[in-house]
GROMACS .gro file of C-alpha atoms in nm:
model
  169
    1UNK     CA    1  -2.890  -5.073   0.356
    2UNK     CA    2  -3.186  -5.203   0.092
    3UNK     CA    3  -3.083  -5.388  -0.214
    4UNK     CA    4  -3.250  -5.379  -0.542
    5UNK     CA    5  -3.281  -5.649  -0.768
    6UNK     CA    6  -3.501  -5.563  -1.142
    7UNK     CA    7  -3.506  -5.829  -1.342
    8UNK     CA    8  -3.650  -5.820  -1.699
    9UNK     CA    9  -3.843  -6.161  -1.772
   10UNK     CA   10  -3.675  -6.320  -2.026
   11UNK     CA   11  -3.718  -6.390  -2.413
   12UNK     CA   12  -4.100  -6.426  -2.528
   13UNK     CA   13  -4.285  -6.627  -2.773
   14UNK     CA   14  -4.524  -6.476  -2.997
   15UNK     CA   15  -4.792  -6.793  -3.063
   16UNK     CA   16  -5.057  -6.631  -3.252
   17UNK     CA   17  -5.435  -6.605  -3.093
   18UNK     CA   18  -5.262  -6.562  -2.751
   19UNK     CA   19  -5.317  -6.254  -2.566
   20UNK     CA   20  -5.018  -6.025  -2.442
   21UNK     CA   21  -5.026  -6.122  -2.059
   22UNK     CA   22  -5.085  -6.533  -2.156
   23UNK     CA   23  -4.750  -6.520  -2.375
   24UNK     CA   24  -4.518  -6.815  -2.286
   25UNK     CA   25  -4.101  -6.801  -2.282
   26UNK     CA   26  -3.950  -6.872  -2.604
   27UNK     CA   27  -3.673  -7.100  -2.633
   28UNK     CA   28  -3.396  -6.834  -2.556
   29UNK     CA   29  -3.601  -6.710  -2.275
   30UNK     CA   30  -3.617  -7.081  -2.163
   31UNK     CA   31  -3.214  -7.087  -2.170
   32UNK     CA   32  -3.134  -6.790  -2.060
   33UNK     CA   33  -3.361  -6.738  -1.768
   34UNK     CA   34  -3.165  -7.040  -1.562
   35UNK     CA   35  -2.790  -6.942  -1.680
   36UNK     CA   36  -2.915  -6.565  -1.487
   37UNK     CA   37  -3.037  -6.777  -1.195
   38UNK     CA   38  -2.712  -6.931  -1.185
   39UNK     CA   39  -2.479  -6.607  -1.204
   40UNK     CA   40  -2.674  -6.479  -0.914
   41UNK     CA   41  -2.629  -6.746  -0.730
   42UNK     CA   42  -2.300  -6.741  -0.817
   43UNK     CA   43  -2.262  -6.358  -0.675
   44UNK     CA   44  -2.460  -6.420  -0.386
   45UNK     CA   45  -2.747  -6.201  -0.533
   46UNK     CA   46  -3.017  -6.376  -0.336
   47UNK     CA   47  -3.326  -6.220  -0.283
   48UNK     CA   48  -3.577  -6.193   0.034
   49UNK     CA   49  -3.862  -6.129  -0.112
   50UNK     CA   50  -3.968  -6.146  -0.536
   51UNK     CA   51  -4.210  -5.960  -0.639
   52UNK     CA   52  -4.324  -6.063  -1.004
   53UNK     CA   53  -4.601  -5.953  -1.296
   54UNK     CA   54  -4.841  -6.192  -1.326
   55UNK     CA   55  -4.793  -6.221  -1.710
   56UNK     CA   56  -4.703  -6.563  -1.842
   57UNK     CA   57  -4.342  -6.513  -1.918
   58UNK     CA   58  -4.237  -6.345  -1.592
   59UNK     CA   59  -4.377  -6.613  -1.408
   60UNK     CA   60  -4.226  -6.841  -1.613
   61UNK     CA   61  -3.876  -6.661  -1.636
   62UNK     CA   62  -3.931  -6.692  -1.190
   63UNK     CA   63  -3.976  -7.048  -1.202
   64UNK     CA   64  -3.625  -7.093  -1.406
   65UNK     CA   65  -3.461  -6.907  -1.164
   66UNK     CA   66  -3.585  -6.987  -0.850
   67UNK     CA   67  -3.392  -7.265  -0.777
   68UNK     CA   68  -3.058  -7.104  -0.757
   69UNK     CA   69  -3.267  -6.798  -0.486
   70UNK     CA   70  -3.237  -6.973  -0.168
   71UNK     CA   71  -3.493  -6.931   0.100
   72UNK     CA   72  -3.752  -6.636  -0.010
   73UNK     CA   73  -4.091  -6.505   0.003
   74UNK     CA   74  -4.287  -6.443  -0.337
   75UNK     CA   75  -4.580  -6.238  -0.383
   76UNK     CA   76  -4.732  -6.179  -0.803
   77UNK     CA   77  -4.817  -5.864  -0.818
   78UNK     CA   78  -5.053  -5.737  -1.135
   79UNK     CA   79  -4.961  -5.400  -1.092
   80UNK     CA   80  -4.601  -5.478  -1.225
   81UNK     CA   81  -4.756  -5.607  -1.548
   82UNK     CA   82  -4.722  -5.316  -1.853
   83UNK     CA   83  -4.598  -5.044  -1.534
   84UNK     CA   84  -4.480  -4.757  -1.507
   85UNK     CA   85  -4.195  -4.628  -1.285
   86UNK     CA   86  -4.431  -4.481  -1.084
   87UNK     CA   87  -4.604  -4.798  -1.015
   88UNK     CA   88  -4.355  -4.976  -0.991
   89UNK     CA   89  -4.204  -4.740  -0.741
   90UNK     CA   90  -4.549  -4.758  -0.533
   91UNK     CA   91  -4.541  -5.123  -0.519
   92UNK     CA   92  -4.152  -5.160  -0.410
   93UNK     CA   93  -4.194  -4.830  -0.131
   94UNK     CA   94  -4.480  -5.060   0.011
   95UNK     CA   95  -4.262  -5.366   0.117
   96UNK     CA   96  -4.215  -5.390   0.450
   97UNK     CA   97  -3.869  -5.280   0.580
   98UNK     CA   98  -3.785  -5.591   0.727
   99UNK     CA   99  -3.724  -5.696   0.348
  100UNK     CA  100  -3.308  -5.617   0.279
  101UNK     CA  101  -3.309  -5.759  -0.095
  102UNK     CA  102  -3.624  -5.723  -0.314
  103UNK     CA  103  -3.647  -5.892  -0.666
  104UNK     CA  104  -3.870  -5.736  -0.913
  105UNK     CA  105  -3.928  -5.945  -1.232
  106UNK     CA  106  -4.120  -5.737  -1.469
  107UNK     CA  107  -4.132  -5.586  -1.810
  108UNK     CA  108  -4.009  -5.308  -2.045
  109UNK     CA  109  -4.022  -4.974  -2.079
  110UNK     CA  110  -4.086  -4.960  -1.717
  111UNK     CA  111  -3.837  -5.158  -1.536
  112UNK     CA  112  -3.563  -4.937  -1.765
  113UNK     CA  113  -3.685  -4.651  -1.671
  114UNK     CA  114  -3.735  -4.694  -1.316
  115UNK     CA  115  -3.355  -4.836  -1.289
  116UNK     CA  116  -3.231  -4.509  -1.474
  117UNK     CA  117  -3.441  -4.268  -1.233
  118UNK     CA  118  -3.332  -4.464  -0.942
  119UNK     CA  119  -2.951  -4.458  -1.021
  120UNK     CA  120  -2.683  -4.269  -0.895
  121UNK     CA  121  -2.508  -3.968  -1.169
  122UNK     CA  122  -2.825  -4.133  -1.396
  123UNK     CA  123  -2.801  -4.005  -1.746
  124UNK     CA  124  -2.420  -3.989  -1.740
  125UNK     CA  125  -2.271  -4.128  -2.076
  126UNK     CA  126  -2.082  -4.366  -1.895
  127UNK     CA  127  -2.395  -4.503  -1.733
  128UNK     CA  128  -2.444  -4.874  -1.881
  129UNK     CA  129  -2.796  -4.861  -1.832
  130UNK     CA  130  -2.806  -4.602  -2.142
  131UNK     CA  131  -2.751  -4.919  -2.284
  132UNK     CA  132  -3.021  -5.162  -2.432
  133UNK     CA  133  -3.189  -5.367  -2.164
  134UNK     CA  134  -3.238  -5.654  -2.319
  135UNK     CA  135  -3.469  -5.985  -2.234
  136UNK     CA  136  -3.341  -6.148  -1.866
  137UNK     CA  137  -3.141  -5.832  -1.808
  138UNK     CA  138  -3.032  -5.785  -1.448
  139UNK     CA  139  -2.974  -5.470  -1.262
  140UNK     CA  140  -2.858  -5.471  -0.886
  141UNK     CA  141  -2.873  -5.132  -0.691
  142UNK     CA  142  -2.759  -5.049  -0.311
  143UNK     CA  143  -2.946  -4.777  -0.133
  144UNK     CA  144  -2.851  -4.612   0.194
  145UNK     CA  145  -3.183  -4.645   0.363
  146UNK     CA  146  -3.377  -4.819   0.645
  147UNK     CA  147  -3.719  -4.843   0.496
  148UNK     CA  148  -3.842  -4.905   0.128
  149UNK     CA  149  -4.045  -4.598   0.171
  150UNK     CA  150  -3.790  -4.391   0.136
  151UNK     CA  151  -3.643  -4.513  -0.177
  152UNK     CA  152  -3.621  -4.197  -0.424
  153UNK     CA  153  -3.429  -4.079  -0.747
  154UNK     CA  154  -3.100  -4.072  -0.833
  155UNK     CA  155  -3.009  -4.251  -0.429
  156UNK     CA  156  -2.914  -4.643  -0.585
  157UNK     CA  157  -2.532  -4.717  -0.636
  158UNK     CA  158  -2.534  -4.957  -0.936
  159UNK     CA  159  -2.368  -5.265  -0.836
  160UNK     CA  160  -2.451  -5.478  -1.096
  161UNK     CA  161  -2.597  -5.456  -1.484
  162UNK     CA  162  -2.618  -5.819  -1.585
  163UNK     CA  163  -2.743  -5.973  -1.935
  164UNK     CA  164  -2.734  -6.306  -2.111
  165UNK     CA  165  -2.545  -6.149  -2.408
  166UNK     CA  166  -2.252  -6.037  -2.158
  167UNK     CA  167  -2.248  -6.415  -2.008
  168UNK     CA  168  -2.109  -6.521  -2.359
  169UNK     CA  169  -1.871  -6.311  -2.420
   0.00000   0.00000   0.00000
């Protein structure tokens, strides 16, 4: 059993003169990034290994929330920045299999799109992920398999779609 963890980097600033990858965390981003950290503590969603962009505000968003992990390894990974499901498929099928829960912390489109493809009954229109994926959105998905390398459409059971709006309501 492999456990998935995609976690969007939360809320950006926009300070002019900055490039894209150098943008810092806003002041949402800066709240809600911890309060995620927290919840998954909370539900034990602790992570062996993280695997983050190297862009400003995912690192940042890491920093919040690494804390509340527990004992991990952390690896940035520039290939996560601005990817595509593809890529970021090739970078998570090349962790080793010792590795039982992975934590991606990346961007949009991609990370949306790689959670739908990877979900069970994806595309359903009772699948939450239809819904937005906001900033510090969380997904957790459980896959039936011994080795990253084998992780493939439509195999995840969705465990888990987290995001700072549902923490206030």
């Amino acid at each position: 059993m492999k456990r998935l963890m995609l976690l969007r980097h939360a809320k950006s600033d926009y300070p002019a003169g900055v490039s894209d990858h150098e943008r810092p965390l806003g002041p949402r981003g800066r709240r809600d990034a911890p309060r995620m950290g927290q919840q998954m503590a909370r539900r034990a969603l602790l992570p062996n290994h993280v695997i983050a962009s190297t862009a400003l505000r995912t690192r940042e968003t890491f920093t919040l929330i690494e804390p509340y992990l527990g004992p991990h390894t952390l690896r940035y990974e520039r290939a996560i920045y601005e990817a595509s499901p593809e890529a970021i498929l090739r970078v998570i099928r090349a962790v080793e299999s010792a590795v039982a829960s992975l934590l991606i912390v990346g961007h949009n489109p991609g990370l949306e799109q790689t959670a739908s493809f990877l979900v069970k009954g994806g595309g359903t229109a009772a699948d939450p992920l239809d819904e937005k994926f906001p900033t510090a959105a969380l997904v957790v998905l459980d896959f039936d398999i011994d080795d990253w390398a084998n992780i493939a459409g439509h195999l995840g059971g969705l465990v888990l779609f987290l995001t700072p709006k549902m923490l206030d309501a």
